[in-house]
Tab-separated table of C-alpha atoms in Angstrom:
chain	number	residue	atom	x	y	z
A	22	MET	CA	62.371	-22.445	-57.850
A	23	LEU	CA	60.334	-20.662	-55.161
A	24	MET	CA	63.447	-19.223	-53.509
A	25	THR	CA	64.873	-18.101	-56.851
A	26	ALA	CA	61.636	-16.300	-57.720
A	27	PHE	CA	61.576	-14.737	-54.270
A	28	TYR	CA	65.143	-13.426	-54.567
A	29	ILE	CA	64.397	-11.887	-57.972
A	30	LEU	CA	61.308	-10.152	-56.622
A	31	ALA	CA	63.246	-9.161	-53.511
A	32	LEU	CA	65.864	-7.386	-55.627
A	33	LEU	CA	63.114	-5.398	-57.347
A	34	ALA	CA	61.478	-4.633	-53.995
A	35	VAL	CA	64.761	-3.397	-52.544
A	36	ILE	CA	65.266	-1.090	-55.532
A	37	GLN	CA	61.692	0.131	-55.132
A	38	GLY	CA	62.260	0.694	-51.407
A	39	LEU	CA	65.473	2.651	-51.989
A	40	ILE	CA	63.771	4.873	-54.559
A	41	ALA	CA	60.864	5.431	-52.175
A	42	LEU	CA	63.263	6.346	-49.362
A	43	MET	CA	65.053	8.852	-51.589
A	44	GLU	CA	61.684	10.361	-52.468
A	45	GLY	CA	60.849	10.604	-48.760
A	46	ILE	CA	64.124	12.413	-48.050
A	47	ARG	CA	63.587	14.670	-51.027
A	48	TYR	CA	60.062	15.448	-49.793
A	49	TRP	CA	61.365	16.391	-46.340
A	50	GLN	CA	64.081	18.616	-47.841
A	51	TYR	CA	61.572	20.316	-50.124
A	52	VAL	CA	59.147	20.993	-47.281
A	53	ARG	CA	61.908	22.348	-45.065
A	54	SER	CA	63.346	24.680	-47.724
A	55	ASN	CA	59.929	25.823	-48.927
A	56	LEU	CA	58.735	26.761	-45.453
A	57	ALA	CA	61.940	28.754	-44.891
A	58	GLU	CA	60.928	31.121	-47.696
A	59	LEU	CA	58.219	33.763	-47.704
A	60	PRO	CA	55.456	33.473	-50.303
A	61	ALA	CA	55.865	35.691	-53.351
A	62	ASP	CA	54.234	39.104	-53.214
A	63	TYR	CA	51.545	38.144	-55.722
A	64	LEU	CA	48.152	39.155	-54.364
A	65	PRO	CA	45.489	39.254	-57.083
A	66	LYS	CA	41.825	39.229	-56.195
A	67	VAL	CA	40.688	35.676	-55.453
A	68	ALA	CA	37.354	33.888	-55.345
A	69	VAL	CA	37.245	30.874	-53.016
A	70	VAL	CA	34.504	28.379	-53.855
A	71	VAL	CA	33.588	25.990	-51.033
A	72	PRO	CA	31.133	23.142	-51.784
A	73	CYS	CA	29.502	21.800	-48.621
A	74	LYS	CA	27.317	18.856	-47.718
A	75	GLY	CA	26.545	17.862	-44.159
A	76	LEU	CA	28.383	18.892	-41.014
A	77	GLU	CA	31.988	17.825	-40.756
A	78	THR	CA	34.053	17.492	-37.605
A	79	ASP	CA	35.287	21.009	-36.714
A	80	PHE	CA	32.946	22.447	-39.377
A	81	ARG	CA	32.533	25.794	-37.620
A	82	GLU	CA	36.272	26.153	-36.965
A	83	ASN	CA	37.055	25.356	-40.595
A	84	ILE	CA	34.569	27.891	-41.937
A	85	LEU	CA	35.800	30.602	-39.583
A	86	SER	CA	39.373	29.887	-40.720
A	87	LEU	CA	38.334	30.402	-44.337
A	88	LEU	CA	36.583	33.653	-43.436
A	89	GLY	CA	39.623	34.862	-41.489
A	90	GLN	CA	42.302	34.620	-44.160
A	91	ASP	CA	45.159	37.117	-44.023
A	92	TYR	CA	44.655	38.165	-47.627
A	93	PRO	CA	43.850	41.678	-48.874
A	94	ASP	CA	41.101	41.004	-51.404
A	95	TYR	CA	39.097	37.813	-51.674
A	96	GLU	CA	35.509	36.650	-51.776
A	97	ILE	CA	33.983	33.330	-50.727
A	98	ILE	CA	31.105	31.462	-52.306
A	99	PHE	CA	29.665	28.689	-50.122
A	100	VAL	CA	27.512	26.243	-52.062
A	101	THR	CA	25.164	23.534	-50.807
A	102	GLU	CA	22.750	21.343	-52.731
A	103	ALA	CA	19.686	22.726	-50.925
A	104	ASP	CA	18.726	24.939	-48.016
A	105	THR	CA	17.611	21.826	-46.131
A	106	ASP	CA	21.226	20.697	-45.820
A	107	PRO	CA	22.489	21.061	-42.205
A	108	ALA	CA	25.558	22.796	-43.622
A	109	TYR	CA	23.367	25.512	-45.122
A	110	ARG	CA	21.757	26.314	-41.786
A	111	GLN	CA	25.096	26.368	-40.013
A	112	LEU	CA	26.670	28.553	-42.690
A	113	ALA	CA	23.746	30.965	-42.630
A	114	GLY	CA	24.169	31.354	-38.874
A	115	ILE	CA	27.918	31.929	-39.131
A	116	LEU	CA	27.558	34.547	-41.866
A	117	GLN	CA	24.982	36.395	-39.777
A	118	GLU	CA	27.405	36.487	-36.842
A	119	GLN	CA	30.537	37.417	-38.793
A	120	SER	CA	31.322	40.651	-40.592
A	121	PHE	CA	32.438	39.455	-44.006
A	122	PRO	CA	30.617	41.386	-46.726
A	123	HIS	CA	32.107	39.423	-49.626
A	124	ALA	CA	30.825	35.988	-48.567
A	125	VAL	CA	27.731	34.540	-50.197
A	126	LEU	CA	25.753	31.373	-49.539
A	127	ILE	CA	23.877	29.781	-52.437
A	128	THR	CA	22.148	26.535	-53.328
A	129	ALA	CA	22.937	24.628	-56.527
A	130	GLY	CA	20.081	22.145	-56.779
A	131	LEU	CA	20.467	18.486	-57.710
A	132	ALA	CA	23.196	17.334	-60.078
A	133	GLN	CA	21.936	15.412	-63.100
A	134	SER	CA	24.946	14.054	-64.988
A	135	ARG	CA	27.955	14.793	-62.791
A	136	SER	CA	29.001	14.577	-59.166
A	137	GLN	CA	27.176	16.863	-56.768
A	138	LYS	CA	30.491	18.449	-55.794
A	139	ILE	CA	31.315	19.452	-59.365
A	140	HIS	CA	27.757	20.684	-59.866
A	141	ASN	CA	28.120	22.871	-56.770
A	142	LEU	CA	31.466	24.196	-58.020
A	143	LEU	CA	30.146	25.103	-61.476
A	144	VAL	CA	27.115	26.882	-60.025
A	145	GLY	CA	29.334	28.647	-57.502
A	146	LEU	CA	31.608	29.974	-60.253
A	147	GLU	CA	28.608	31.737	-61.780
A	148	TYR	CA	28.609	34.066	-58.747
A	149	VAL	CA	32.265	35.089	-59.015
A	150	SER	CA	32.907	38.810	-59.501
A	151	ASP	CA	34.174	39.993	-62.876
A	152	ASP	CA	37.412	41.434	-61.443
A	153	VAL	CA	38.530	38.143	-59.827
A	154	GLU	CA	41.841	36.890	-61.275
A	155	VAL	CA	42.278	33.593	-59.425
A	156	PHE	CA	39.900	30.776	-58.544
A	157	ALA	CA	40.634	28.857	-55.348
A	158	PHE	CA	38.780	25.787	-54.088
A	159	ALA	CA	38.495	24.446	-50.555
A	160	ASP	CA	36.705	21.675	-48.674
A	161	ALA	CA	34.863	22.205	-45.410
A	162	ASP	CA	36.456	19.205	-43.668
A	163	ALA	CA	39.992	20.597	-43.390
A	164	THR	CA	41.370	23.473	-41.296
A	165	PRO	CA	43.461	26.093	-43.147
A	166	THR	CA	45.841	28.465	-41.407
A	167	SER	CA	45.280	32.211	-41.718
A	168	PHE	CA	48.025	32.381	-44.385
A	169	TRP	CA	46.717	29.437	-46.439
A	170	LEU	CA	45.402	31.573	-49.297
A	171	ARG	CA	48.615	33.621	-49.582
A	172	TRP	CA	50.700	30.469	-49.881
A	173	LEU	CA	48.300	28.811	-52.312
A	174	VAL	CA	48.076	31.765	-54.702
A	175	ALA	CA	51.694	33.008	-54.664
A	176	PRO	CA	53.241	30.388	-57.022
A	177	LEU	CA	50.729	31.306	-59.733
A	178	ALA	CA	52.921	34.333	-60.445
A	179	ASP	CA	55.064	31.853	-62.402
A	180	PRO	CA	53.479	31.485	-65.880
A	181	THR	CA	54.657	27.842	-66.147
A	182	VAL	CA	52.543	26.921	-63.106
A	183	GLY	CA	49.090	25.914	-64.271
A	184	ALA	CA	47.653	25.269	-60.803
A	185	THR	CA	48.731	24.981	-57.192
A	186	THR	CA	47.734	22.397	-54.641
A	187	GLY	CA	48.013	21.402	-51.042
A	188	TYR	CA	46.877	18.122	-49.585
A	189	ARG	CA	45.175	16.673	-46.542
A	190	TRP	CA	46.635	15.013	-43.463
A	191	TYR	CA	44.184	12.977	-41.432
A	192	VAL	CA	44.719	13.433	-37.709
A	193	PRO	CA	43.548	10.185	-36.047
A	194	ALA	CA	40.732	10.382	-33.528
A	195	ARG	CA	41.664	9.079	-30.092
A	196	GLY	CA	40.573	5.521	-29.504
A	197	ASN	CA	39.339	5.118	-33.088
A	198	ALA	CA	41.461	2.508	-34.887
A	199	PRO	CA	39.862	2.949	-38.354
A	200	SER	CA	40.755	6.660	-38.339
A	201	LEU	CA	44.383	5.714	-37.627
A	202	LEU	CA	44.323	3.262	-40.546
A	203	ARG	CA	42.831	5.989	-42.734
A	204	SER	CA	45.690	8.274	-41.775
A	205	LEU	CA	48.292	5.554	-42.467
A	206	TRP	CA	46.730	4.934	-45.891
A	207	ASN	CA	46.536	8.608	-46.768
A	208	ALA	CA	50.086	9.253	-45.561
A	209	THR	CA	51.535	7.052	-48.300
A	210	ILE	CA	50.083	9.412	-50.930
A	211	VAL	CA	51.449	12.588	-49.338
A	212	THR	CA	55.040	11.931	-50.432
A	213	ALA	CA	53.927	11.404	-54.041
A	214	LEU	CA	53.753	15.214	-54.138
A	215	GLY	CA	56.930	17.249	-54.222
A	216	PRO	CA	59.382	19.399	-56.218
A	217	HIS	CA	58.570	17.809	-59.570
A	218	GLN	CA	56.061	18.035	-62.407
A	219	ARG	CA	54.220	14.773	-61.691
A	220	ASN	CA	51.974	16.380	-59.070
A	221	PHE	CA	48.203	16.135	-59.136
A	222	SER	CA	45.852	18.671	-57.616
A	223	TRP	CA	43.687	17.984	-54.571
A	224	GLY	CA	40.251	19.582	-54.669
A	225	GLY	CA	40.240	20.572	-51.011
A	226	SER	CA	43.119	23.021	-51.455
A	227	MET	CA	43.839	24.125	-55.013
A	228	ALA	CA	44.037	27.334	-57.041
A	229	ILE	CA	44.254	28.300	-60.701
A	230	ARG	CA	44.374	31.576	-62.596
A	231	ARG	CA	41.013	32.475	-64.101
A	232	ARG	CA	42.434	32.835	-67.601
A	233	THR	CA	44.163	29.448	-67.302
A	234	PHE	CA	40.951	27.839	-66.049
A	235	GLN	CA	39.177	29.171	-69.139
A	236	SER	CA	41.930	28.547	-71.711
A	237	VAL	CA	42.475	24.876	-70.771
A	238	GLY	CA	38.737	24.237	-70.695
A	239	VAL	CA	38.231	23.049	-67.124
A	240	SER	CA	34.503	23.872	-67.142
A	241	GLU	CA	33.994	21.769	-70.249
A	242	ARG	CA	35.784	18.825	-68.644
A	243	TRP	CA	33.661	19.191	-65.509
A	244	VAL	CA	30.305	19.127	-67.329
A	245	ASN	CA	29.781	15.354	-66.950
A	246	ALA	CA	32.695	14.481	-64.662
A	247	CYS	CA	32.952	13.127	-61.135
A	248	ALA	CA	36.455	14.105	-59.919
A	249	ASP	CA	37.076	17.850	-59.970
A	250	ASP	CA	40.773	17.700	-59.107
A	251	TYR	CA	41.872	14.940	-61.486
A	252	ALA	CA	39.981	16.579	-64.365
A	253	LEU	CA	41.629	19.925	-63.612
A	254	SER	CA	45.068	18.301	-63.378
A	255	ARG	CA	44.677	16.621	-66.771
A	256	ALA	CA	43.481	19.839	-68.392
A	257	VAL	CA	46.479	21.772	-67.063
A	258	LYS	CA	49.079	19.158	-67.974
A	259	GLU	CA	47.783	18.622	-71.493
A	260	GLN	CA	48.519	22.294	-72.153
A	261	GLY	CA	52.171	21.931	-71.122
A	262	LEU	CA	51.722	23.476	-67.674
A	263	TYR	CA	52.199	21.740	-64.321
A	264	VAL	CA	50.764	21.579	-60.825
A	265	ARG	CA	52.918	23.097	-58.060
A	266	PHE	CA	52.681	21.445	-54.653
A	267	VAL	CA	52.689	23.991	-51.804
A	268	PRO	CA	53.757	22.334	-48.509
A	269	ALA	CA	52.279	25.122	-46.365
A	270	CYS	CA	48.867	24.186	-47.781
A	271	LEU	CA	48.929	20.696	-46.279
A	272	LEU	CA	45.798	20.839	-44.118
A	273	PRO	CA	44.778	18.817	-41.051
A	274	SER	CA	41.459	16.984	-41.172
A	275	ARG	CA	39.902	15.370	-38.113
A	276	GLY	CA	37.131	13.043	-37.222
A	277	PRO	CA	36.465	9.403	-36.416
A	278	CYS	CA	35.356	6.873	-38.997
A	279	SER	CA	34.157	3.285	-39.085
A	280	LEU	CA	35.917	0.466	-40.898
A	281	ALA	CA	33.173	0.519	-43.540
A	282	GLU	CA	33.650	4.259	-44.050
A	283	LEU	CA	37.409	3.757	-44.315
A	284	LEU	CA	37.046	1.116	-47.018
A	285	ARG	CA	34.454	3.158	-48.931
A	286	PHE	CA	36.686	6.230	-48.889
A	287	THR	CA	39.898	4.479	-49.895
A	288	THR	CA	38.226	2.347	-52.569
A	289	ARG	CA	36.531	5.422	-53.998
A	290	GLN	CA	39.914	7.095	-54.401
A	291	MET	CA	41.329	4.137	-56.291
A	292	ILE	CA	38.304	3.788	-58.571
A	293	ILE	CA	38.573	7.486	-59.411
A	294	THR	CA	42.303	7.034	-60.034
A	295	ARG	CA	41.682	4.068	-62.335
A	296	VAL	CA	39.230	6.070	-64.438
A	297	TYR	CA	41.026	9.431	-64.484
A	298	TRP	CA	44.701	8.404	-64.290
A	299	PRO	CA	45.093	4.745	-65.387
A	300	ALA	CA	48.903	4.903	-65.497
A	301	LEU	CA	49.017	5.879	-61.822
A	302	TRP	CA	46.564	3.087	-60.981
A	303	TRP	CA	48.773	0.498	-62.708
A	304	LEU	CA	51.840	1.843	-60.924
A	305	ALA	CA	50.032	1.516	-57.598
A	306	LEU	CA	48.972	-2.036	-58.470
A	307	VAL	CA	52.465	-3.201	-59.436
A	308	SER	CA	54.252	-1.514	-56.526
A	309	ASN	CA	51.775	-2.790	-53.927
A	310	LEU	CA	51.794	-6.336	-55.321
A	311	LEU	CA	55.588	-6.314	-55.262
A	312	PHE	CA	55.734	-5.149	-51.650
A	313	PHE	CA	53.075	-7.669	-50.614
A	314	ALA	CA	54.845	-10.571	-52.363
A	315	VAL	CA	58.225	-9.830	-50.828
A	316	PHE	CA	57.296	-8.531	-47.375
A	317	TYR	CA	54.287	-10.650	-46.445
A	318	GLY	CA	55.326	-13.479	-48.746
A	319	GLY	CA	58.815	-13.359	-47.255
A	320	ILE	CA	57.415	-13.627	-43.739
A	321	GLY	CA	55.402	-16.639	-44.868
A	322	ILE	CA	58.413	-18.343	-46.476
A	323	TRP	CA	60.542	-17.567	-43.432
A	324	LEU	CA	58.057	-19.114	-41.007
A	325	TRP	CA	57.304	-22.112	-43.255
A	326	ARG	CA	60.960	-23.028	-43.811
A	327	TRP	CA	61.777	-22.496	-40.143
A	328	TRP	CA	58.846	-24.747	-39.132
A	329	ALA	CA	59.945	-27.396	-41.649
A	330	GLY	CA	63.541	-27.291	-40.417
A	331	LEU	CA	64.821	-25.927	-43.752
A	332	ASP	CA	67.459	-23.278	-44.321
A	333	VAL	CA	65.768	-19.850	-44.368
A	334	GLY	CA	68.641	-18.354	-46.337
A	335	ALA	CA	68.699	-14.583	-46.622
A	336	VAL	CA	64.910	-14.248	-46.329
A	337	PRO	CA	64.874	-12.789	-42.776
A	338	TRP	CA	67.492	-10.224	-43.727
A	339	ILE	CA	65.628	-9.194	-46.858
A	340	VAL	CA	62.303	-8.830	-45.073
A	341	THR	CA	63.924	-6.810	-42.284
A	342	PHE	CA	65.817	-4.585	-44.718
A	343	ILE	CA	62.686	-3.775	-46.747
A	344	TYR	CA	60.792	-3.045	-43.543
A	345	LEU	CA	63.548	-0.682	-42.379
A	346	LEU	CA	63.546	1.167	-45.701
A	347	GLY	CA	59.842	1.880	-45.279
A	348	LEU	CA	60.328	2.818	-41.649
A	349	LEU	CA	62.987	5.384	-42.578
A	350	LYS	CA	60.762	6.868	-45.268
A	351	SER	CA	57.937	7.111	-42.726
A	352	LEU	CA	60.287	8.875	-40.320
A	353	PHE	CA	61.260	11.545	-42.882
A	354	ARG	CA	57.636	11.987	-43.920
A	355	GLN	CA	56.584	12.482	-40.329
A	356	LYS	CA	59.352	15.025	-39.762
A	357	ALA	CA	58.137	16.952	-42.801
A	358	VAL	CA	54.473	16.872	-41.769
A	359	GLU	CA	55.268	18.058	-38.255
A	360	LEU	CA	57.179	21.004	-39.746
A	361	VAL	CA	54.048	22.068	-41.622
A	362	LEU	CA	51.482	21.275	-38.938
A	363	LYS	CA	53.539	22.705	-36.106
A	364	GLU	CA	50.441	23.819	-34.204
A	365	HIS	CA	49.368	20.174	-34.074
A	366	ARG	CA	52.823	18.708	-33.371
A	367	ALA	CA	52.042	17.589	-29.825
A	368	GLU	CA	48.944	15.792	-31.097
A	369	LEU	CA	50.811	14.159	-33.978
A	370	LYS	CA	53.658	12.981	-31.735
A	371	ARG	CA	51.269	10.546	-30.063
A	372	TYR	CA	51.070	8.598	-33.315
A	373	ARG	CA	54.727	8.638	-34.342
A	374	LEU	CA	55.345	4.990	-33.520
A	375	ALA	CA	52.191	3.979	-35.364
A	376	TYR	CA	53.252	5.863	-38.504
A	377	TRP	CA	56.781	4.437	-38.320
A	378	LEU	CA	55.999	0.830	-37.419
A	379	LEU	CA	52.543	0.069	-38.802
A	380	TYR	CA	52.936	1.442	-42.316
A	381	PRO	CA	52.727	-2.074	-43.923
A	382	LEU	CA	49.042	-2.185	-42.929
A	383	ALA	CA	48.378	0.467	-45.583
A	384	ASN	CA	49.556	-2.051	-48.181
A	385	LEU	CA	46.764	-4.464	-47.212
A	386	ILE	CA	44.134	-1.722	-47.558
A	387	PHE	CA	45.574	-0.693	-50.914
A	388	LEU	CA	45.383	-4.245	-52.203
A	389	TYR	CA	41.734	-4.459	-51.226
A	390	ASN	CA	41.080	-1.106	-52.952
A	391	LEU	CA	42.938	-2.179	-56.085
A	392	ILE	CA	41.089	-5.489	-56.343
A	393	VAL	CA	37.687	-3.803	-56.017
A	394	SER	CA	38.619	-0.962	-58.378
A	395	ALA	CA	39.737	-3.520	-60.981
A	396	VAL	CA	36.210	-4.908	-61.273
A	397	SER	CA	33.938	-1.981	-60.363
A	398	ARG	CA	33.434	1.611	-61.401
A	399	VAL	CA	30.685	2.384	-58.884
A	400	ILE	CA	31.486	4.654	-55.946
A	401	GLU	CA	29.523	6.050	-53.034
A	402	TRP	CA	30.185	9.685	-52.211
A	403	ARG	CA	28.222	11.647	-49.625
A	404	GLY	CA	25.348	9.192	-49.761
A	405	VAL	CA	25.092	9.222	-53.569
A	406	ARG	CA	26.186	6.303	-55.748
A	407	TYR	CA	27.835	7.112	-59.061
A	408	LYS	CA	29.077	4.991	-61.945
A	409	LEU	CA	32.216	6.421	-63.531
A	410	VAL	CA	31.794	5.452	-67.177
A	411	SER	CA	34.745	7.586	-68.319
A	412	PRO	CA	36.525	10.812	-67.323
A	413	THR	CA	33.802	12.711	-69.179
A	414	GLN	CA	30.750	10.596	-68.375
A	415	THR	CA	29.192	10.015	-64.963
A	416	TRP	CA	25.945	8.243	-64.166
A	417	ILE	CA	23.999	8.848	-60.966
A	418	VAL	CA	22.962	5.358	-59.854
A	419	ASP	CA	21.216	6.127	-56.563
A	420	ARG	CA	20.762	9.332	-54.572
A	421	GLY	CA	20.196	7.476	-51.329
A	422	SER	CA	17.678	8.582	-48.748
């Protein structure tokens, strides 16, 4: 009975692995073809809103990259909660040094019924010039290239595109194992984006036309929300538009982390997903349980039957085949990422074997995240604890110290 159940699950896992591999190949092909093209000559005036809290790794470099965009007409609004934030002081110093007349630094005050990030964004939008046609949003913990804004805005020339998005790639810190695990975990999400209409936006690198932002009611959805990007994605899709993934806007993000920080970050993402996109959360739960049952369960059955002197059947072959499918997908994903982050290729090459061979460890982290997110709706984000009651209701539980 056990072996029969295993073989049935194994068949499903093999199908899942083959589909995932095809998606990985498709992702690589899309990245390669997209980078071979030049961005469309669509250059409307843009406002870039950057919410900041605390000093990130490479904070100064990231801010200077945002200020140095190769784009003819754009303004930047930096927003912090208060002028006592270390980010505020650093930003004030940078803006004094740099000649960028269309950059402003403001404070938003404390959020009351939404995440601090969304509060900062909404206050920041109040400072946007009247002639701005496109809103862009960026995080201070990722490093854009000088052409990031051109690439991000160009697809909005297509009226069927509701918003554009990039994503983040965590570059592991040397000698810091949790940061490598964070990168392995995050890498599995990267290939969910691609040349299709199932994309979701990522708040650290996204853009939307001003008139679209207003017509789909993003501000209204943000009033009591926690996740800016998921709320924007839902608003766009419900109006029959879609989110275009822009490979050139995949941004590197650095910095070490502890195991506790890793688990807080990854669990927060899954709790947000459960609240804002339940169908995706269920898909993640089923696919990760299936992989765990067949891969790790298969290893257990293999070792148990071998130890007991029983026939192991096709179990070793199945486990190996599923592992190889994931390895091949990881290989294509890595090839694609190195095409985008070519300036960081030498650094990324050091971790190739880890990305190829250790990818099953991400499954264990995902299972932990899924279990916690099944029973809790409380997250910690930048020192503040929130309870996500619904996509349109957020409670601030504790502001921390």
